[in-house]
Amino acid sequence: MITVTVRLMGNLIKISGTSSIQMRMEDGVVIKDLLEEIFRLYGEEMRHQVMDSSGKELAPYYKILVNGRNFNLLLGFDTPLQEGQVIHIMPPIAGG
Amino acid sequence: MIGGYAGKYLDVDLSTGKVDVRLLDKEMVEKYVGGGGFIAKILWDQLPPNADPLGWENILIITTGPMTATLAPTGGSWYVGFKSPATGIYGEGRGGGYFGPELKFAGYDTVILRGRSPEPVYLYIEDDKVEILPADELWGKDFFKTVDMLEEKYKGVRVLGIGPAGENLVKFACLMSDRYRAAGRGGAGAVMGSKNLKAIAVRGSKDINVADKEGFIKALKDANKTIFEHPATAKLLPDYGTSSLVNGMSAFGAFPTRNHRSGVFESAEKISGETMAETILVKTRGCYSCNIKCTRYTMVREGEYAGVESEGPEYETINAFGARCGIDNLEAIAMANMNANRLGLETISTGTLIAFAMELYEEGLLSKDECNGLELNFGNHQAMNRLLEDIAYRRGLGDILAEGVKEAAVKIGRGSEKYAMHVKGLELTATEPRAAQDSGLGHAVASRGGDHLRPWSPAYTLFSFGSEELGLGGTPDPIVPDDKARVVALMQRVSTFTDMNGMCKFTVLCNTLAPSQLAHLYTTITGISFTAEDVMQSAARVWNLQRALNTIKFGITSADDTLPHRFLNETAPDGPAKGKVVELDKMKKEYYSLEGWDDNGVPRRERILELGLDFVAEELGK
């Protein structure tokens, strides 16, 4: 088993009621497994925010970071998780 | 008559009290548009290159753009230009609010301020009436009080002015307008103070004509549709303001922490937009003709800072007075923000100076006695707020810090230079460049020094806001230097044009409006036919004129296009960029090549001629 920290931002905090979750997962899990577990915990509203209408891609401008790296620069939904990693699920944010 | 412009400008000599009203030149309009374009051309033509920035010979230019005072989205911008006392090079700032439109309603696109008044004065403009009046009662007052006094005297007036920091020639004092709007990184407030000019109060009753009303309505509908559909402008900036960035920037390792030692702030959440929305936020506001409304109006209701109310703090201010100083107390940051606005201090530079002093204190390079008796550790928010006032009034250590971080490091010595976070004398901003290499390049080559807004390229490299028209798509890798020169050059063009046309950069910062939409708005307002290519070309002309000013007249070379020691020599200690430095040389070489600049960073003759800047070519090689 591994433990990862999931950090949520913006509207996702309102849905989940928390900004940080410690999650115990089986060895060998990947990002899509983690997402399914989060959707199981926090319901379909969370899924509909994070995923697009096909349910296969992230909603526009949503990002997942694995230790600060955009998962598109890794293996996307198939990125394997490791002990102690921090996973950010980030709605669109802007400023400057 | 070209639409969108008032068609006249004021030329005010504060030494003699002479005020001239002049007609706007057609070539000036067609080639330089407004804002930073007007500023660059006026400084090139009229400023003696060796002018002392705080001497009578410096010129302070307040100007607008053709979209200012129209219904163009966010058409509320005014601009200020000058030779910067912090950097000795090109200085420019942009402000929002309502002052810029009011100046145009009074009949003027621009006010050029020369000389130095023998006594403190303010300028009163009411349509054709322009008066230079004694400011004895205003001098010494903070900006909020100054606005109150002028609003009481003249109903419905809009005020631009300085606080005590500008009067005391703090080299990063800014101009304030409409109580809470700020402009003038690099010390516009000090330049105004050096001229003994406290404020400009304006009210007007005239109209601004649009050349093609039907076409403009079409262009406006198209632009507004994009703004209302793009997540940045439809949802994020209205809901959380710029502070929505705090958590995200820290997640990317790009949130400068403890004087840029790191890009990860462990307490980011405590000072985030989300926390602000739940605690001190009262309501949101917008500037003139704004359909984004990013401004936060906040009030601290309890605790030691209870009663503090102001607009903001914005993202940059939260970082400057927060993570940069190791402070996770949002109420203390709100206090510093309010005091900076009141005193007329520019928040980014002020926070950088305090963070610099904190690191020197922690490194044992400054003693408690030398820090005005303050225990200046990172995280000490009471000390931060005390030191901020000491800077504005030049008390003790504050007097040294008031010179700006570059000069302060020279005065302090003891190896403090390597902790001084600036480019060309302008203090750095709230993006950690080791985690966003493009930001390192952008800061290094920007025309006013350490500038994050020409462009704010992390919108694309971190947050993936691309642009089909600009050829920016996919997921760029922010921690490698590849392709970053192209990204910076392209996004610089759009930012530069927005700083010419009178709109707010938040319409383009996340690649919301495309160059073709800006061209459509410009064409229908002015009647001057513009394409997307013209937008890019006119921005390139102005960008290169600003560069020519810096290199040919103010002596900037490639060696000045650099970053602080830390980013080039110390690897990031944590976050996704752990182990990385900024690979500046590679990016800079590519950038110079794309811009058509030689190895020393000077625009090449053929590039200058291609941009229609023949008068610059005449100065090359002199």
XYZ file of C-alpha atoms in Angstrom:
718
model
C 0.000 0.000 0.000
C 1.064 3.588 -0.634
C -0.143 6.900 0.766
C -0.497 9.989 -1.420
C -1.808 13.459 -0.624
C -4.490 14.908 -2.881
C -4.850 18.684 -2.886
C -8.025 20.313 -4.192
C -8.583 23.939 -5.132
C -11.336 26.447 -5.865
C -14.786 25.000 -6.483
C -13.529 21.464 -5.764
C -13.070 22.445 -2.111
C -16.743 23.411 -1.969
C -17.793 20.026 -3.348
C -15.538 17.948 -1.124
C -15.539 20.157 1.942
C -11.772 19.814 2.200
C -8.632 21.015 0.458
C -6.379 18.087 1.340
C -6.966 14.335 1.497
C -4.567 11.563 2.522
C -5.348 8.494 0.409
C -4.173 4.923 0.954
C -3.977 3.078 -2.362
C -2.849 -0.326 -3.603
C 0.673 -0.595 -5.005
C 0.780 -0.113 -8.766
C -2.203 2.240 -9.044
C -2.242 5.024 -11.627
C -3.888 8.448 -11.789
C -7.142 7.153 -13.280
C -7.529 4.764 -10.330
C -7.023 7.634 -7.937
C -9.626 9.739 -9.748
C -12.178 6.939 -9.626
C -11.639 6.654 -5.882
C -12.113 10.406 -5.468
C -15.293 10.325 -7.550
C -16.523 7.395 -5.430
C -15.849 9.394 -2.251
C -17.256 12.743 -3.385
C -19.886 11.750 -5.903
C -20.903 12.524 -9.439
C -20.753 16.292 -8.944
C -16.997 15.963 -8.520
C -16.752 13.794 -11.642
C -18.756 16.270 -13.684
C -16.526 19.130 -12.622
C -13.222 17.396 -13.265
C -14.002 15.360 -16.394
C -15.395 16.466 -19.761
C -18.696 15.240 -21.203
C -17.066 12.116 -22.685
C -15.837 11.156 -19.241
C -12.476 10.253 -20.756
C -10.619 13.564 -20.693
C -10.232 16.342 -18.152
C -12.682 19.216 -18.419
C -11.268 22.203 -20.351
C -8.312 23.874 -18.616
C -8.409 21.452 -15.675
C -5.012 20.113 -14.707
C -3.571 17.310 -12.657
C -0.105 17.829 -11.214
C 2.043 15.019 -9.859
C 4.590 16.589 -7.531
C 4.098 19.839 -9.422
C 4.455 18.348 -12.919
C 1.531 18.469 -15.331
C 0.495 14.844 -15.854
C 0.334 15.452 -19.616
C 4.140 15.696 -19.485
C 4.235 12.287 -17.748
C 1.968 9.397 -18.748
C -1.348 11.195 -18.356
C -4.072 9.082 -16.757
C -1.678 6.113 -16.773
C 0.960 7.890 -14.656
C 1.879 5.486 -11.840
C 1.596 6.746 -8.282
C 4.346 6.413 -5.720
C 4.535 6.662 -1.956
C 4.462 10.227 -0.622
C 3.509 11.999 -3.844
C 1.361 15.120 -3.821
C -1.365 15.194 -6.482
C -3.019 18.519 -7.255
C -6.378 18.541 -8.997
C -6.581 22.065 -10.287
C -9.568 23.812 -11.797
C -8.796 26.631 -14.234
C -7.087 29.516 -12.469
C -5.937 32.838 -13.802
C -4.464 36.136 -12.782
C -1.192 37.924 -13.286
C -11.365 62.999 -37.604
C -9.942 59.759 -36.286
C -12.349 58.093 -33.870
C -11.511 57.088 -30.320
C -9.194 60.006 -29.574
C -9.987 63.303 -27.887
C -7.599 64.823 -30.419
C -5.714 67.167 -28.096
C -3.052 67.049 -25.431
C -1.868 69.334 -22.678
C 1.747 70.425 -22.450
C 2.352 71.780 -18.946
C 5.575 73.458 -17.856
C 5.535 73.395 -14.069
C 8.619 75.639 -13.842
C 6.923 78.546 -15.592
C 3.267 77.698 -15.069
C 2.689 77.792 -18.827
C -0.023 75.476 -20.194
C -0.320 74.786 -23.917
C -3.102 72.902 -25.635
C -1.843 71.079 -28.725
C -3.416 68.960 -31.425
C -2.606 65.283 -31.571
C -0.402 64.463 -34.529
C -1.904 62.081 -37.155
C 1.347 60.177 -37.677
C 1.670 59.753 -33.909
C -1.745 58.114 -33.825
C -1.236 55.883 -36.854
C 2.204 54.594 -35.916
C 2.168 54.530 -32.115
C -1.572 54.118 -31.247
C -1.360 55.447 -27.653
C -0.239 54.392 -24.165
C 3.264 52.964 -24.253
C 3.557 53.917 -27.935
C 3.004 57.608 -27.255
C 5.291 57.446 -24.236
C 8.185 55.861 -26.119
C 7.952 58.343 -28.993
C 7.717 61.406 -26.735
C 10.654 60.246 -24.599
C 12.717 59.503 -27.713
C 11.998 62.929 -29.221
C 12.052 65.146 -26.169
C 13.960 63.674 -23.211
C 17.660 64.500 -22.869
C 19.271 61.036 -22.520
C 21.325 62.131 -19.517
C 18.388 63.700 -17.711
C 18.401 63.162 -13.953
C 15.205 61.132 -13.366
C 14.435 63.275 -10.322
C 15.610 66.495 -11.938
C 13.522 69.177 -13.593
C 14.438 67.921 -17.061
C 12.664 64.564 -16.725
C 9.281 64.360 -18.432
C 6.226 62.784 -16.823
C 3.649 61.676 -19.370
C 0.087 60.752 -18.423
C -1.686 59.280 -21.389
C -4.501 57.038 -22.593
C -5.351 54.895 -25.612
C -8.016 55.044 -28.315
C -10.201 52.543 -26.462
C -10.039 54.466 -23.169
C -13.437 56.018 -22.426
C -15.190 53.932 -25.078
C -17.378 50.914 -24.431
C -14.571 48.580 -25.498
C -14.282 45.888 -22.830
C -12.139 47.201 -19.951
C -11.601 50.507 -21.747
C -10.607 52.336 -18.591
C -6.834 52.423 -18.820
C -4.474 55.308 -18.316
C -0.692 55.111 -18.563
C 2.294 56.923 -17.144
C 5.723 57.241 -18.728
C 9.016 58.680 -17.500
C 12.706 57.987 -17.099
C 12.798 55.745 -14.048
C 14.697 56.852 -10.940
C 14.987 53.181 -9.915
C 16.527 51.960 -13.165
C 17.705 54.992 -15.130
C 15.909 53.552 -18.176
C 12.451 53.481 -19.747
C 9.696 53.714 -17.149
C 6.024 52.985 -17.753
C 2.957 51.967 -15.804
C -0.723 51.330 -16.395
C -3.651 52.082 -14.131
C -7.365 51.304 -14.278
C -10.303 52.889 -12.502
C -11.996 55.978 -13.913
C -9.309 58.676 -14.176
C -8.281 57.859 -17.769
C -11.808 58.078 -19.210
C -12.445 61.331 -17.307
C -9.308 62.893 -18.807
C -10.628 62.098 -22.260
C -14.094 63.388 -21.394
C -12.333 66.646 -20.528
C -10.930 66.660 -24.063
C -7.362 65.379 -23.690
C -5.625 62.156 -24.647
C -2.382 63.036 -22.917
C -0.820 65.386 -20.389
C 2.902 66.090 -20.679
C 4.388 67.473 -17.461
C 7.748 69.235 -17.605
C 10.004 71.179 -15.282
C 9.571 71.577 -11.559
C 7.204 73.830 -9.690
C 8.921 76.068 -7.107
C 6.130 75.244 -4.629
C 3.806 72.254 -4.146
C 0.931 72.434 -6.624
C -1.875 70.392 -8.127
C -3.319 70.512 -11.610
C -7.048 71.070 -12.014
C -8.632 70.257 -15.365
C -12.294 70.900 -16.157
C -12.838 70.744 -19.909
C -11.146 73.864 -21.328
C -10.212 75.230 -17.898
C -6.724 74.126 -16.845
C -5.206 75.579 -13.693
C -2.050 75.040 -11.659
C -3.059 75.656 -8.053
C -1.231 75.730 -4.699
C -1.156 72.377 -2.884
C 0.045 73.597 0.525
C -2.927 71.973 2.254
C -2.533 68.695 0.361
C 1.237 68.265 0.698
C 2.095 65.780 3.432
C -1.331 64.162 3.317
C -1.774 60.509 2.425
C -3.477 59.688 -0.846
C -6.838 58.784 0.659
C -7.012 62.142 2.448
C -5.893 63.921 -0.713
C -8.778 62.348 -2.639
C -11.240 63.255 0.126
C -10.133 66.905 0.108
C -10.243 67.280 -3.670
C -13.584 65.458 -3.965
C -15.035 67.763 -1.362
C -13.824 70.802 -3.282
C -14.837 69.602 -6.764
C -17.904 67.359 -6.968
C -17.555 64.392 -9.304
C -13.841 64.853 -9.830
C -11.423 61.986 -10.569
C -8.064 62.207 -8.849
C -4.604 60.912 -9.683
C -1.783 61.667 -7.312
C 0.930 60.668 -4.872
C 1.215 59.911 -1.190
C 4.039 60.745 1.212
C 6.271 58.133 -0.485
C 6.225 60.136 -3.708
C 6.836 63.396 -1.845
C 9.805 61.760 -0.091
C 11.203 60.561 -3.455
C 11.043 56.869 -2.579
C 12.302 55.371 -5.798
C 9.458 52.900 -6.088
C 6.678 55.296 -5.129
C 3.775 54.928 -7.533
C 0.923 57.024 -8.810
C -2.487 56.283 -7.363
C -5.898 57.086 -8.810
C -9.512 56.587 -7.790
C -8.253 55.878 -4.232
C -7.071 52.294 -4.818
C -5.751 52.042 -8.386
C -1.969 52.112 -8.780
C 0.488 52.558 -11.643
C 4.096 53.350 -12.175
C 6.497 50.558 -11.309
C 9.941 52.097 -11.212
C 9.055 55.269 -9.356
C 6.535 57.395 -11.264
C 5.434 58.720 -7.868
C 8.943 59.926 -7.084
C 9.146 61.700 -10.446
C 5.841 63.442 -9.733
C 7.046 64.314 -6.239
C 10.284 65.719 -7.640
C 8.185 68.088 -9.727
C 6.344 69.299 -6.608
C 3.127 68.070 -8.181
C 0.778 66.430 -5.674
C -2.223 65.545 -7.808
C -4.209 65.959 -10.986
C -7.942 66.423 -10.518
C -10.089 66.172 -13.617
C -13.689 66.254 -14.671
C -15.055 66.476 -18.168
C -18.293 66.709 -20.094
C -17.347 65.858 -23.659
C -17.973 62.786 -25.752
C -15.580 60.415 -27.462
C -16.672 59.542 -30.985
C -16.412 56.099 -32.509
C -15.705 55.996 -36.269
C -17.939 53.084 -37.236
C -20.723 52.649 -34.696
C -22.398 49.641 -36.318
C -19.110 47.900 -36.897
C -18.038 48.662 -33.349
C -21.175 47.074 -31.911
C -20.414 43.922 -33.914
C -16.790 43.899 -32.754
C -17.935 44.533 -29.192
C -20.450 41.670 -29.258
C -17.808 39.316 -30.580
C -15.245 40.376 -27.957
C -17.757 40.225 -25.116
C -18.911 36.760 -26.198
C -15.326 35.529 -25.957
C -14.811 37.224 -22.593
C -18.026 35.727 -21.202
C -17.111 32.241 -22.440
C -13.407 32.076 -21.537
C -12.874 30.538 -18.082
C -10.299 33.159 -17.061
C -12.525 36.164 -17.670
C -15.968 34.599 -17.219
C -15.363 32.693 -14.016
C -11.924 32.839 -12.408
C -11.117 36.528 -12.263
C -14.699 37.463 -11.243
C -14.914 34.709 -8.591
C -11.479 34.874 -6.997
C -9.672 37.805 -8.618
C -5.979 37.455 -9.267
C -5.622 35.733 -5.896
C -6.968 32.528 -7.476
C -3.358 32.038 -8.547
C -1.865 31.622 -5.078
C -2.430 27.896 -4.545
C -1.776 27.042 -8.179
C 1.501 28.932 -8.431
C 2.754 27.275 -5.261
C 1.701 23.849 -6.630
C 3.852 24.525 -9.693
C 6.750 25.594 -7.466
C 6.477 29.074 -8.953
C 5.360 31.083 -5.881
C 8.406 33.053 -4.666
C 8.984 32.341 -0.998
C 11.343 33.958 1.528
C 13.060 36.309 -0.904
C 12.991 33.712 -3.685
C 14.850 31.047 -1.746
C 12.088 28.666 -2.855
C 9.012 28.572 -5.075
C 6.895 26.496 -2.714
C 5.140 28.165 0.212
C 3.977 25.647 2.757
C 1.211 27.975 3.971
C -0.054 29.151 0.581
C -3.581 28.044 1.369
C -3.810 30.443 4.320
C -3.264 33.447 2.025
C -5.101 32.123 -1.030
C -8.064 33.507 -2.945
C -10.177 30.717 -1.536
C -9.344 31.792 2.026
C -9.895 35.440 1.144
C -13.368 34.634 -0.202
C -14.268 32.998 3.095
C -12.768 35.622 5.398
C -12.115 39.234 4.441
C -13.899 39.588 1.075
C -16.808 42.026 1.152
C -17.672 42.444 -2.533
C -16.207 42.650 -6.021
C -15.801 45.714 -8.188
C -14.797 46.666 -11.691
C -13.153 49.599 -13.426
C -14.703 51.708 -16.194
C -16.450 49.607 -18.860
C -15.234 46.396 -17.252
C -17.129 43.163 -17.719
C -14.611 41.064 -15.766
C -14.690 42.763 -12.350
C -11.654 41.163 -10.743
C -11.254 43.737 -7.964
C -11.761 42.492 -4.411
C -13.040 44.887 -1.784
C -11.987 43.563 1.587
C -12.383 44.340 5.266
C -10.709 42.760 8.286
C -13.389 42.238 10.909
C -11.470 40.931 13.902
C -8.029 40.543 15.447
C -5.143 42.981 15.617
C -5.807 44.324 12.101
C -9.577 44.745 12.562
C -10.953 47.726 10.680
C -8.532 47.578 7.769
C -10.432 48.002 4.515
C -9.196 48.457 0.983
C -9.355 47.117 -2.531
C -7.155 44.064 -2.839
C -4.763 42.611 -1.955
C -4.053 41.297 -5.458
C -1.976 38.229 -6.292
C 1.289 40.158 -6.650
C 0.715 41.980 -3.372
C -0.214 38.775 -1.547
C 3.038 37.244 -2.664
C 5.137 40.349 -1.973
C 3.884 40.906 1.586
C 3.080 37.241 2.146
C 5.219 34.352 0.947
C 8.127 36.568 -0.106
C 8.341 37.713 3.526
C 7.437 34.257 4.896
C 4.122 35.633 6.194
C 0.950 33.530 6.241
C -1.353 36.063 7.908
C -3.828 37.372 5.317
C -5.037 40.169 7.613
C -1.464 41.449 8.035
C -1.072 41.404 4.248
C -4.329 43.362 3.912
C -2.913 45.924 6.363
C 0.307 46.291 4.356
C -1.685 46.587 1.142
C -3.925 49.302 2.561
C -0.964 51.237 3.953
C 0.949 50.974 0.676
C -2.075 52.396 -1.172
C -2.489 55.153 1.385
C 1.192 56.111 1.364
C 1.655 55.677 -2.390
C 4.134 52.800 -2.282
C 4.224 50.287 -5.110
C 3.538 46.954 -3.426
C 5.704 44.596 -5.507
C 8.909 46.547 -4.956
C 8.069 47.338 -1.336
C 7.586 43.652 -0.514
C 10.786 42.773 -2.336
C 12.722 45.333 -0.279
C 11.328 44.047 3.013
C 12.037 40.419 2.031
C 15.589 41.459 1.096
C 16.093 43.087 4.500
C 14.638 40.012 6.228
C 17.080 37.712 4.478
C 20.003 39.997 5.355
C 18.861 39.968 8.982
C 18.588 36.187 9.035
C 21.988 35.848 7.354
C 23.539 38.129 9.987
C 24.335 40.894 7.513
C 22.098 43.395 9.297
C 21.810 43.720 13.073
C 18.663 44.452 15.069
C 19.930 47.977 15.696
C 20.429 48.521 11.988
C 16.855 47.260 11.398
C 15.292 50.125 13.360
C 15.203 47.864 16.446
C 13.034 45.286 14.654
C 13.526 41.538 14.850
C 13.276 41.218 11.136
C 12.887 37.468 10.770
C 10.858 36.027 7.934
C 7.293 35.711 9.155
C 7.297 38.725 11.481
C 4.264 40.578 10.137
C 4.326 43.334 12.760
C 7.914 44.161 11.736
C 6.933 44.069 8.068
C 4.180 46.605 8.588
C 6.443 48.878 10.661
C 9.215 48.784 8.099
C 6.766 49.626 5.310
C 5.958 52.936 6.996
C 9.649 53.560 7.719
C 10.330 53.234 3.991
C 7.619 55.720 3.037
C 8.976 58.261 5.545
C 12.652 57.327 4.966
C 13.338 56.529 8.622
C 16.555 54.657 9.498
C 16.857 51.451 7.469
C 13.787 52.651 5.558
C 15.857 55.497 4.116
C 18.317 53.002 2.623
C 15.602 50.667 1.336
C 13.772 53.639 -0.200
C 16.551 53.791 -2.793
C 15.399 50.493 -4.320
C 16.981 47.095 -3.854
C 19.844 47.579 -6.310
C 21.068 50.795 -4.720
C 20.271 49.574 -1.178
C 22.563 46.576 -1.727
C 25.351 48.910 -2.836
C 24.870 51.060 0.276
C 24.732 48.090 2.642
C 27.574 46.158 0.947
C 28.746 43.070 2.900
C 27.931 40.805 -0.049
C 24.250 41.742 0.071
C 24.093 42.133 -3.727
C 23.439 38.446 -4.200
C 20.226 38.727 -2.200
C 18.975 41.722 -4.209
C 16.151 40.503 -6.442
C 15.947 42.854 -9.408
C 16.594 43.231 -13.116
C 18.136 46.556 -14.157
C 17.098 47.997 -10.778
C 13.421 47.026 -10.941
C 12.440 44.547 -8.242
C 11.227 41.115 -9.280
C 7.680 39.876 -9.216
C 5.675 36.870 -8.077
C 6.844 34.153 -10.455
C 9.751 31.863 -9.541
C 11.708 31.687 -12.806
C 13.411 28.352 -12.156
C 9.941 26.776 -12.315
C 8.842 28.851 -15.331
C 11.908 29.394 -17.504
C 9.962 31.675 -19.853
C 9.315 34.017 -16.969
C 13.075 34.256 -16.408
C 13.579 35.338 -20.006
C 10.627 37.725 -19.895
C 11.952 39.466 -16.789
C 15.486 39.656 -18.222
C 14.569 41.396 -21.483
C 11.526 43.511 -20.560
C 11.797 47.191 -21.401
C 11.161 48.501 -17.889
C 13.354 45.982 -16.004
C 12.059 43.132 -13.803
C 8.598 43.053 -15.329
C 6.154 40.133 -15.281
C 3.532 41.602 -17.566
C 5.347 41.824 -20.921
C 4.296 39.089 -21.040
C 2.747 37.009 -18.273
C 3.728 33.907 -20.207
C 3.010 31.439 -17.341
C -0.633 31.803 -18.414
C 0.413 29.480 -21.220
C 3.453 27.622 -19.903
C 1.927 26.740 -16.514
C -1.812 27.087 -16.981
C -2.102 26.017 -20.634
C -4.102 29.003 -21.860
C -3.087 28.720 -25.513
C -3.974 30.688 -28.608
C -4.754 29.293 -32.023
C -3.900 32.598 -33.723
C -0.539 32.784 -31.961
C 0.266 29.118 -32.523
C 0.384 28.326 -28.816
C -1.135 24.953 -27.985
C -0.638 21.665 -26.151
C 1.124 21.316 -22.811
C 4.439 23.160 -22.730
C 7.090 22.066 -20.241
C 7.804 25.085 -18.025
C 11.101 23.877 -16.563
C 12.993 23.500 -19.848
C 14.175 26.434 -22.002
C 13.000 24.973 -25.328
C 10.629 27.161 -27.378
C 10.377 29.757 -24.622
C 11.888 32.577 -26.695
C 9.113 32.199 -29.272
C 6.432 32.094 -26.567
C 7.777 35.201 -24.849
C 8.148 37.170 -28.094
C 4.623 36.358 -29.288
C 2.870 37.041 -26.001
C 4.939 40.217 -25.532
C 3.412 41.611 -28.713
C -0.156 41.185 -27.507
C 0.610 42.573 -24.033
C 2.408 45.543 -25.557
C -0.522 46.333 -27.858
C -2.946 46.208 -24.938
C -0.708 48.704 -23.159
C -1.106 50.984 -26.184
C -4.829 50.746 -26.891
C -6.455 51.639 -23.560
C -7.737 48.226 -22.531
C -6.788 46.147 -19.498
C -4.293 43.330 -20.018
C -6.723 40.937 -18.372
C -8.487 40.737 -21.755
C -5.383 39.137 -23.260
C -3.294 37.846 -20.357
C -4.692 34.324 -20.644
C -4.988 34.626 -24.430
C -8.673 35.463 -24.104
C -9.006 37.967 -26.957
C -7.037 37.175 -30.112
C -5.070 39.747 -32.136
C -7.795 39.692 -34.831
C -10.404 40.726 -32.256
C -8.190 43.553 -30.996
C -7.733 44.659 -34.613
C -11.486 44.614 -35.210
C -12.164 46.764 -32.152
C -9.371 49.177 -33.087
C -10.523 49.491 -36.698
C -14.134 50.218 -35.864
C -13.294 52.694 -33.105
C -10.639 54.665 -34.981
C -11.566 54.168 -38.627
C -7.956 53.147 -39.302
C -7.980 49.768 -40.997
C -5.996 47.263 -38.899
C -5.442 43.517 -39.284
C -4.119 41.025 -36.754
C -0.733 41.394 -38.465
C -0.932 45.174 -37.968
C -1.541 44.606 -34.255
C 1.598 42.498 -34.027
C 3.624 44.871 -36.204
C 2.636 48.047 -34.360
C 3.422 46.352 -31.046
C 6.787 45.267 -32.456
C 7.459 48.875 -33.519
C 6.756 50.192 -30.045
C 8.629 47.371 -28.301
C 11.683 48.026 -30.459
C 11.450 51.781 -29.919
C 11.453 51.166 -26.157
C 14.437 48.860 -26.646
C 16.211 51.475 -28.762
C 15.671 54.037 -26.023
C 17.199 51.685 -23.482
C 20.176 50.609 -25.588
C 21.008 53.659 -27.684
C 20.063 56.461 -25.286
C 20.328 54.892 -21.822
C 23.289 52.544 -22.402
C 21.710 49.145 -21.716
C 23.657 46.182 -23.097
C 23.198 42.434 -23.254
C 25.007 42.177 -19.899
C 22.070 44.003 -18.301
C 19.583 41.450 -19.675
C 20.285 39.122 -16.812
C 18.774 37.749 -13.605
C 19.832 37.804 -9.960
C 22.670 35.526 -8.886
C 20.283 33.129 -7.147
C 18.437 32.019 -10.286
C 21.558 31.453 -12.372
C 23.742 29.821 -9.698
C 21.589 28.259 -6.971
C 19.399 25.323 -7.894
C 15.762 25.316 -6.789
C 15.678 23.512 -3.439
C 12.245 21.939 -3.813
C 9.174 21.635 -6.013
C 9.063 20.427 -9.609
C 12.084 22.546 -10.575
C 14.253 21.042 -7.818
C 17.859 20.980 -9.042
C 17.205 23.511 -11.845
C 18.666 26.946 -12.530
C 17.379 29.327 -15.210
C 19.014 28.513 -18.548
C 18.996 32.138 -19.590
C 21.805 32.282 -22.152
C 20.197 29.781 -24.512
C 16.788 31.476 -24.372
C 18.279 34.956 -24.696
C 20.263 34.060 -27.802
C 17.150 32.682 -29.485
C 15.097 35.663 -28.380
C 17.586 38.197 -29.773
C 17.555 36.327 -33.064
C 13.729 36.323 -33.224
C 13.589 40.035 -32.397
C 16.268 40.973 -34.919
C 18.672 42.264 -32.260
C 22.461 41.934 -32.467
C 24.621 40.071 -29.943
C 24.676 43.122 -27.707
C 20.898 43.329 -27.663
C 20.646 46.365 -29.949
C 17.957 46.267 -32.669
C 19.636 45.760 -36.061
C 19.359 48.471 -38.702
C 17.275 46.326 -41.084
C 14.812 45.503 -38.297
C 14.511 49.164 -37.358
C 13.874 50.197 -40.962
C 11.354 47.408 -41.484
C 9.383 48.802 -38.528
C 9.380 52.323 -39.938
C 11.691 53.714 -37.268
C 14.060 55.528 -39.636
C 14.863 58.189 -37.030
C 16.240 55.432 -34.787
C 18.391 54.064 -37.605
C 20.008 57.494 -37.862
C 21.226 57.137 -34.285
C 22.643 53.627 -34.683
C 26.413 53.492 -34.539
C 26.807 57.145 -33.622
